[in-house]
Each structure stands twice: as structure tokens, then as C-alpha cells.
mmCIF file of C-alpha atoms in Angstrom:
data_model
loop_
_atom_site.group_PDB
_atom_site.id
_atom_site.type_symbol
_atom_site.label_atom_id
_atom_site.label_comp_id
_atom_site.label_asym_id
_atom_site.label_seq_id
_atom_site.Cartn_x
_atom_site.Cartn_y
_atom_site.Cartn_z
ATOM 1 C CA MET A 1 -11.702 16.144 -0.635
ATOM 2 C CA GLY A 2 -15.246 14.972 -0.758
ATOM 3 C CA LYS A 3 -16.583 12.470 -3.308
ATOM 4 C CA PHE A 4 -14.095 10.704 -5.565
ATOM 5 C CA SER A 5 -15.753 11.031 -9.098
ATOM 6 C CA THR A 6 -15.328 8.938 -12.247
ATOM 7 C CA LYS A 7 -13.156 11.875 -13.539
ATOM 8 C CA ASP A 8 -11.033 11.706 -10.435
ATOM 9 C CA LEU A 9 -10.481 8.079 -10.836
ATOM 10 C CA THR A 10 -9.560 8.375 -14.323
ATOM 11 C CA LEU A 11 -7.011 11.194 -13.668
ATOM 12 C CA ALA A 12 -5.493 9.147 -10.796
ATOM 13 C CA ALA A 13 -5.097 6.188 -13.222
ATOM 14 C CA MET A 14 -3.615 8.267 -15.970
ATOM 15 C CA VAL A 15 -1.186 9.610 -13.440
ATOM 16 C CA ALA A 16 -0.260 6.155 -12.230
ATOM 17 C CA ALA A 17 0.302 4.888 -15.771
ATOM 18 C CA LEU A 18 2.319 7.878 -16.717
ATOM 19 C CA TYR A 19 4.411 7.646 -13.588
ATOM 20 C CA ALA A 20 5.154 4.025 -14.147
ATOM 21 C CA VAL A 21 6.082 4.484 -17.857
ATOM 22 C CA MET A 22 8.282 7.489 -16.997
ATOM 23 C CA GLY A 23 9.985 5.377 -14.206
ATOM 24 C CA TYR A 24 10.622 2.442 -16.364
ATOM 25 C CA PHE A 25 11.868 4.694 -19.161
ATOM 26 C CA GLY A 26 14.305 6.333 -16.733
ATOM 27 C CA ASN A 27 15.474 2.913 -15.516
ATOM 28 C CA VAL A 28 16.622 2.081 -19.061
ATOM 29 C CA PHE A 29 19.148 5.011 -18.665
ATOM 30 C CA GLY A 30 20.011 4.129 -15.031
ATOM 31 C CA LEU A 31 18.302 7.280 -13.693
ATOM 32 C CA THR A 32 15.464 5.640 -11.620
ATOM 33 C CA PHE A 33 17.412 3.952 -8.848
ATOM 34 C CA GLY A 34 20.499 4.383 -6.804
ATOM 35 C CA PRO A 35 22.176 7.129 -4.753
ATOM 36 C CA VAL A 36 22.377 9.463 -7.746
ATOM 37 C CA GLN A 37 18.906 9.389 -9.248
ATOM 38 C CA PHE A 38 17.076 11.652 -11.564
ATOM 39 C CA ARG A 39 13.617 10.130 -11.588
ATOM 40 C CA PHE A 40 11.698 12.258 -14.201
ATOM 41 C CA ALA A 41 8.403 10.648 -13.049
ATOM 42 C CA GLU A 42 8.849 12.480 -9.732
ATOM 43 C CA ALA A 43 8.007 15.733 -11.495
ATOM 44 C CA LEU A 44 4.481 14.510 -11.307
ATOM 45 C CA THR A 45 4.531 14.672 -7.578
ATOM 46 C CA VAL A 46 3.516 18.341 -7.657
ATOM 47 C CA LEU A 47 0.156 17.424 -9.459
ATOM 48 C CA PRO A 48 -1.669 17.144 -6.060
ATOM 49 C CA PHE A 49 -1.228 20.861 -5.667
ATOM 50 C CA LEU A 50 -3.577 21.279 -8.576
ATOM 51 C CA PHE A 51 -5.300 18.008 -8.487
ATOM 52 C CA PRO A 52 -5.750 16.296 -5.061
ATOM 53 C CA SER A 53 -7.225 13.200 -6.595
ATOM 54 C CA THR A 54 -3.770 12.316 -7.991
ATOM 55 C CA VAL A 55 -2.333 11.284 -4.674
ATOM 56 C CA SER A 56 -3.598 7.713 -5.169
ATOM 57 C CA GLY A 57 -2.191 7.570 -8.700
ATOM 58 C CA LEU A 58 1.261 8.730 -7.677
ATOM 59 C CA PHE A 59 1.376 6.129 -4.958
ATOM 60 C CA VAL A 60 0.267 3.244 -7.315
ATOM 61 C CA GLY A 61 2.615 4.374 -10.020
ATOM 62 C CA CYS A 62 5.479 4.515 -7.580
ATOM 63 C CA VAL A 63 4.721 1.037 -6.291
ATOM 64 C CA ILE A 64 4.791 -0.337 -9.868
ATOM 65 C CA VAL A 65 8.172 1.303 -10.560
ATOM 66 C CA ASN A 66 9.792 0.256 -7.271
ATOM 67 C CA LEU A 67 9.005 -3.363 -8.170
ATOM 68 C CA LEU A 68 12.131 -3.096 -10.173
ATOM 69 C CA SER A 69 14.084 -1.744 -7.387
ATOM 70 C CA PRO A 70 17.634 -3.160 -6.606
ATOM 71 C CA TYR A 71 16.744 -2.416 -2.888
ATOM 72 C CA GLY A 72 13.929 -4.904 -2.834
ATOM 73 C CA PRO A 73 10.972 -4.970 -0.621
ATOM 74 C CA LEU A 74 12.202 -2.208 1.556
ATOM 75 C CA ASP A 75 12.315 0.217 -1.293
ATOM 76 C CA ILE A 76 8.806 -1.030 -2.436
ATOM 77 C CA VAL A 77 7.416 -0.305 0.905
ATOM 78 C CA VAL A 78 9.480 2.814 2.283
ATOM 79 C CA GLY A 79 10.123 4.431 -1.215
ATOM 80 C CA SER A 80 6.445 4.267 -2.123
ATOM 81 C CA ALA A 81 5.408 5.471 1.342
ATOM 82 C CA ALA A 82 7.824 8.425 0.767
ATOM 83 C CA THR A 83 5.792 9.259 -2.414
ATOM 84 C CA LEU A 84 2.435 8.766 -0.772
ATOM 85 C CA ILE A 85 3.329 11.078 2.199
ATOM 86 C CA ALA A 86 4.723 13.619 -0.244
ATOM 87 C CA ALA A 87 1.741 13.578 -2.378
ATOM 88 C CA VAL A 88 -0.610 14.028 0.594
ATOM 89 C CA TRP A 89 1.505 16.905 2.059
ATOM 90 C CA THR A 90 1.667 18.598 -1.442
ATOM 91 C CA SER A 91 -2.078 18.424 -1.798
ATOM 92 C CA ARG A 92 -2.371 20.443 1.494
ATOM 93 C CA VAL A 93 0.282 23.088 0.392
ATOM 94 C CA ARG A 94 -1.154 26.470 -0.398
ATOM 95 C CA ASN A 95 1.732 28.232 -2.231
ATOM 96 C CA LYS A 96 2.806 26.820 -5.593
ATOM 97 C CA TRP A 97 6.489 27.559 -4.871
ATOM 98 C CA LEU A 98 6.394 25.243 -1.850
ATOM 99 C CA ALA A 99 4.525 22.453 -3.861
ATOM 100 C CA PRO A 100 7.872 20.618 -4.852
ATOM 101 C CA LEU A 101 9.262 20.749 -1.351
ATOM 102 C CA PRO A 102 7.397 17.809 0.305
ATOM 103 C CA PRO A 103 8.653 15.315 -2.329
ATOM 104 C CA VAL A 104 12.111 16.747 -1.875
ATOM 105 C CA ILE A 105 12.083 16.331 1.867
ATOM 106 C CA CYS A 106 10.387 12.982 1.996
ATOM 107 C CA ASN A 107 12.525 11.304 -0.536
ATOM 108 C CA THR A 108 15.790 12.806 0.974
ATOM 109 C CA ALA A 109 14.881 11.230 4.374
ATOM 110 C CA LEU A 110 13.167 8.070 3.383
ATOM 111 C CA VAL A 111 14.853 7.013 0.152
ATOM 112 C CA GLY A 112 18.244 8.077 1.583
ATOM 113 C CA PHE A 113 17.429 5.850 4.694
ATOM 114 C CA THR A 114 16.590 2.858 2.322
ATOM 115 C CA ILE A 115 19.726 3.107 0.218
ATOM 116 C CA ALA A 116 21.924 3.669 3.343
ATOM 117 C CA LEU A 117 20.389 0.526 4.958
ATOM 118 C CA ALA A 118 21.346 -1.575 2.002
ATOM 119 C CA GLU A 119 24.856 -0.030 1.459
ATOM 120 C CA ALA A 120 25.719 -0.188 5.241
ATOM 121 C CA ASN A 121 24.267 -3.721 5.551
ATOM 122 C CA GLY A 122 21.971 -2.836 8.430
ATOM 123 C CA PHE A 123 22.344 -0.513 11.433
ATOM 124 C CA THR A 124 26.119 -0.509 11.466
ATOM 125 C CA ALA A 125 28.524 2.303 12.425
ATOM 126 C CA ALA A 126 28.612 3.210 8.623
ATOM 127 C CA PHE A 127 24.879 3.702 8.591
ATOM 128 C CA PRO A 128 24.597 7.356 9.759
ATOM 129 C CA MET A 129 27.075 8.574 7.238
ATOM 130 C CA ALA A 130 25.615 6.552 4.513
ATOM 131 C CA TRP A 131 22.147 7.931 5.284
ATOM 132 C CA LEU A 132 23.544 11.450 5.049
ATOM 133 C CA VAL A 133 25.342 11.023 1.877
ATOM 134 C CA ASN A 134 22.716 9.195 0.099
ATOM 135 C CA GLY A 135 19.968 11.410 1.484
ATOM 136 C CA LEU A 136 21.727 14.412 0.130
ATOM 137 C CA SER A 137 22.398 12.937 -3.290
ATOM 138 C CA VAL A 138 18.888 11.727 -3.563
ATOM 139 C CA GLY A 139 17.659 15.083 -2.415
ATOM 140 C CA ILE A 140 19.691 17.023 -4.919
ATOM 141 C CA GLY A 141 18.290 14.936 -7.813
ATOM 142 C CA GLU A 142 14.759 15.303 -6.412
ATOM 143 C CA LEU A 143 15.193 19.084 -6.123
ATOM 144 C CA GLY A 144 16.266 19.312 -9.672
ATOM 145 C CA VAL A 145 13.411 17.303 -11.052
ATOM 146 C CA CYS A 146 10.716 18.770 -8.786
ATOM 147 C CA TYR A 147 11.670 22.302 -9.052
ATOM 148 C CA ALA A 148 12.748 22.318 -12.740
ATOM 149 C CA LEU A 149 10.277 19.984 -14.437
ATOM 150 C CA GLY A 150 7.504 20.008 -11.674
ATOM 151 C CA MET A 151 7.334 23.755 -11.671
ATOM 152 C CA LEU A 152 7.185 23.717 -15.530
ATOM 153 C CA LEU A 153 4.243 21.380 -15.119
ATOM 154 C CA LEU A 154 2.537 23.631 -12.641
ATOM 155 C CA GLY A 155 2.907 26.553 -15.003
ATOM 156 C CA LEU A 156 1.702 24.893 -18.106
ATOM 157 C CA MET A 157 -1.150 22.758 -16.957
ATOM 158 C CA PRO A 158 -3.423 25.661 -16.183
ATOM 159 C CA ARG A 159 -2.828 27.013 -19.606
ATOM 160 C CA VAL A 160 -4.416 23.856 -21.194
ATOM 161 C CA GLY A 161 -8.181 24.496 -21.488
ATOM 162 C CA TYR A 162 -9.159 20.922 -20.373
ATOM 163 C CA PHE A 163 -6.992 20.800 -17.414
ATOM 164 C CA ARG A 164 -7.940 24.485 -16.399
ATOM 165 C CA SER A 165 -11.559 23.357 -16.316
ATOM 166 C CA ILE A 166 -10.960 20.573 -13.859
ATOM 167 C CA ILE A 167 -8.603 22.404 -11.455
ATOM 168 C CA PRO A 168 -10.466 23.351 -8.351
ATOM 169 C CA GLU A 169 -11.213 27.117 -8.092
ATOM 170 C CA LYS A 170 -9.319 27.526 -4.873
ATOM 171 C CA ARG A 171 -6.148 26.035 -6.604
ATOM 172 C CA LEU A 172 -6.358 28.326 -9.536
ATOM 173 C CA SER A 173 -6.414 31.209 -7.242
ATOM 174 C CA ALA A 174 -3.231 30.054 -5.650
ATOM 175 C CA LEU A 175 -1.465 30.154 -8.887
#
């Protein structure tokens, strides 16, 4: 990525704050945590496709939101790692239609794992089925958020003059 400019740092900080606010707001309605989640803040996970500098902001925002998690430190670490891995992966994707896929895959596997571990009380006989069921339900919510709202975001951001001016040229050509 090269140098991390003041503009990059500001963008990452704004994304972190927006992710945290959206996550906390969704928690008021019971949408942020649990086997069935529709975390609106996850729509932001497509931003590294346009702005690779937002990777760190997404991670920090997710850590802040996961401090409220009913799944405790495991979700703070594993859930936040899922967002970090997905954001790095998304920053390397070259096709906008594939940009929402890394968050869907990472959260399906890792957040599904976290919830299953809590529900099955560890690595018991119930764990594999709990992982499958929770992974699929998390994945379906993630798929909805990332492909519906995330793709809308990818479509609208380049139309805004300011954002268009800071999107790297190679990213604009991929749109």
C-alpha cells in the first residue's frame, strides 16, 4: 500500500467510528449479536475494495462493538479477527462483485465457530452441528448485508465527487 497519509488515517478513523456507531445502534434492536444477526456495520467491510486504508478502521470499529458481545473475550478476539482477515482479503479482490464475499466467508466460519463454542459449552459432541447451524445463519445475515447494502455503497461512493477523487485509479477502473 505504501505510505499511510493523514488522509488515510482520517478515513480509517471515520470508518472505525461509523462502524462502532452502527454496531451499537443495531445492538439496541438486537441485530448485532447472536446466531441470527443483521449487523448493518458489516456493509462497510466492502470499503477496502475502494480504499485499502480502511482495513485498520474496520478492525478497530469491530473491536469496539465486540466489547458488548455476550460471547465475551472469545468474540472480541475471534470476531474482530474475522473482520480484519476479511478486510485485508477484500482489499486484494479485483472484481467488485466478489468484494462482499470475504466478509461472508470469514464471518460464516469464525463467528459461527465462536457462537457454537459458547452454545455447545466447548468442544462437545454438539459442537459440529452447532457450528454448522450458527455459521449458516450468520452467513445468511452477512450475505444480505454485504451484498445488498455493501454493493449499494460500492455503487454510490464513486459518484460522490470527494470520494471519487480519493479512490485509487486502479480501483476506479475495476468498477
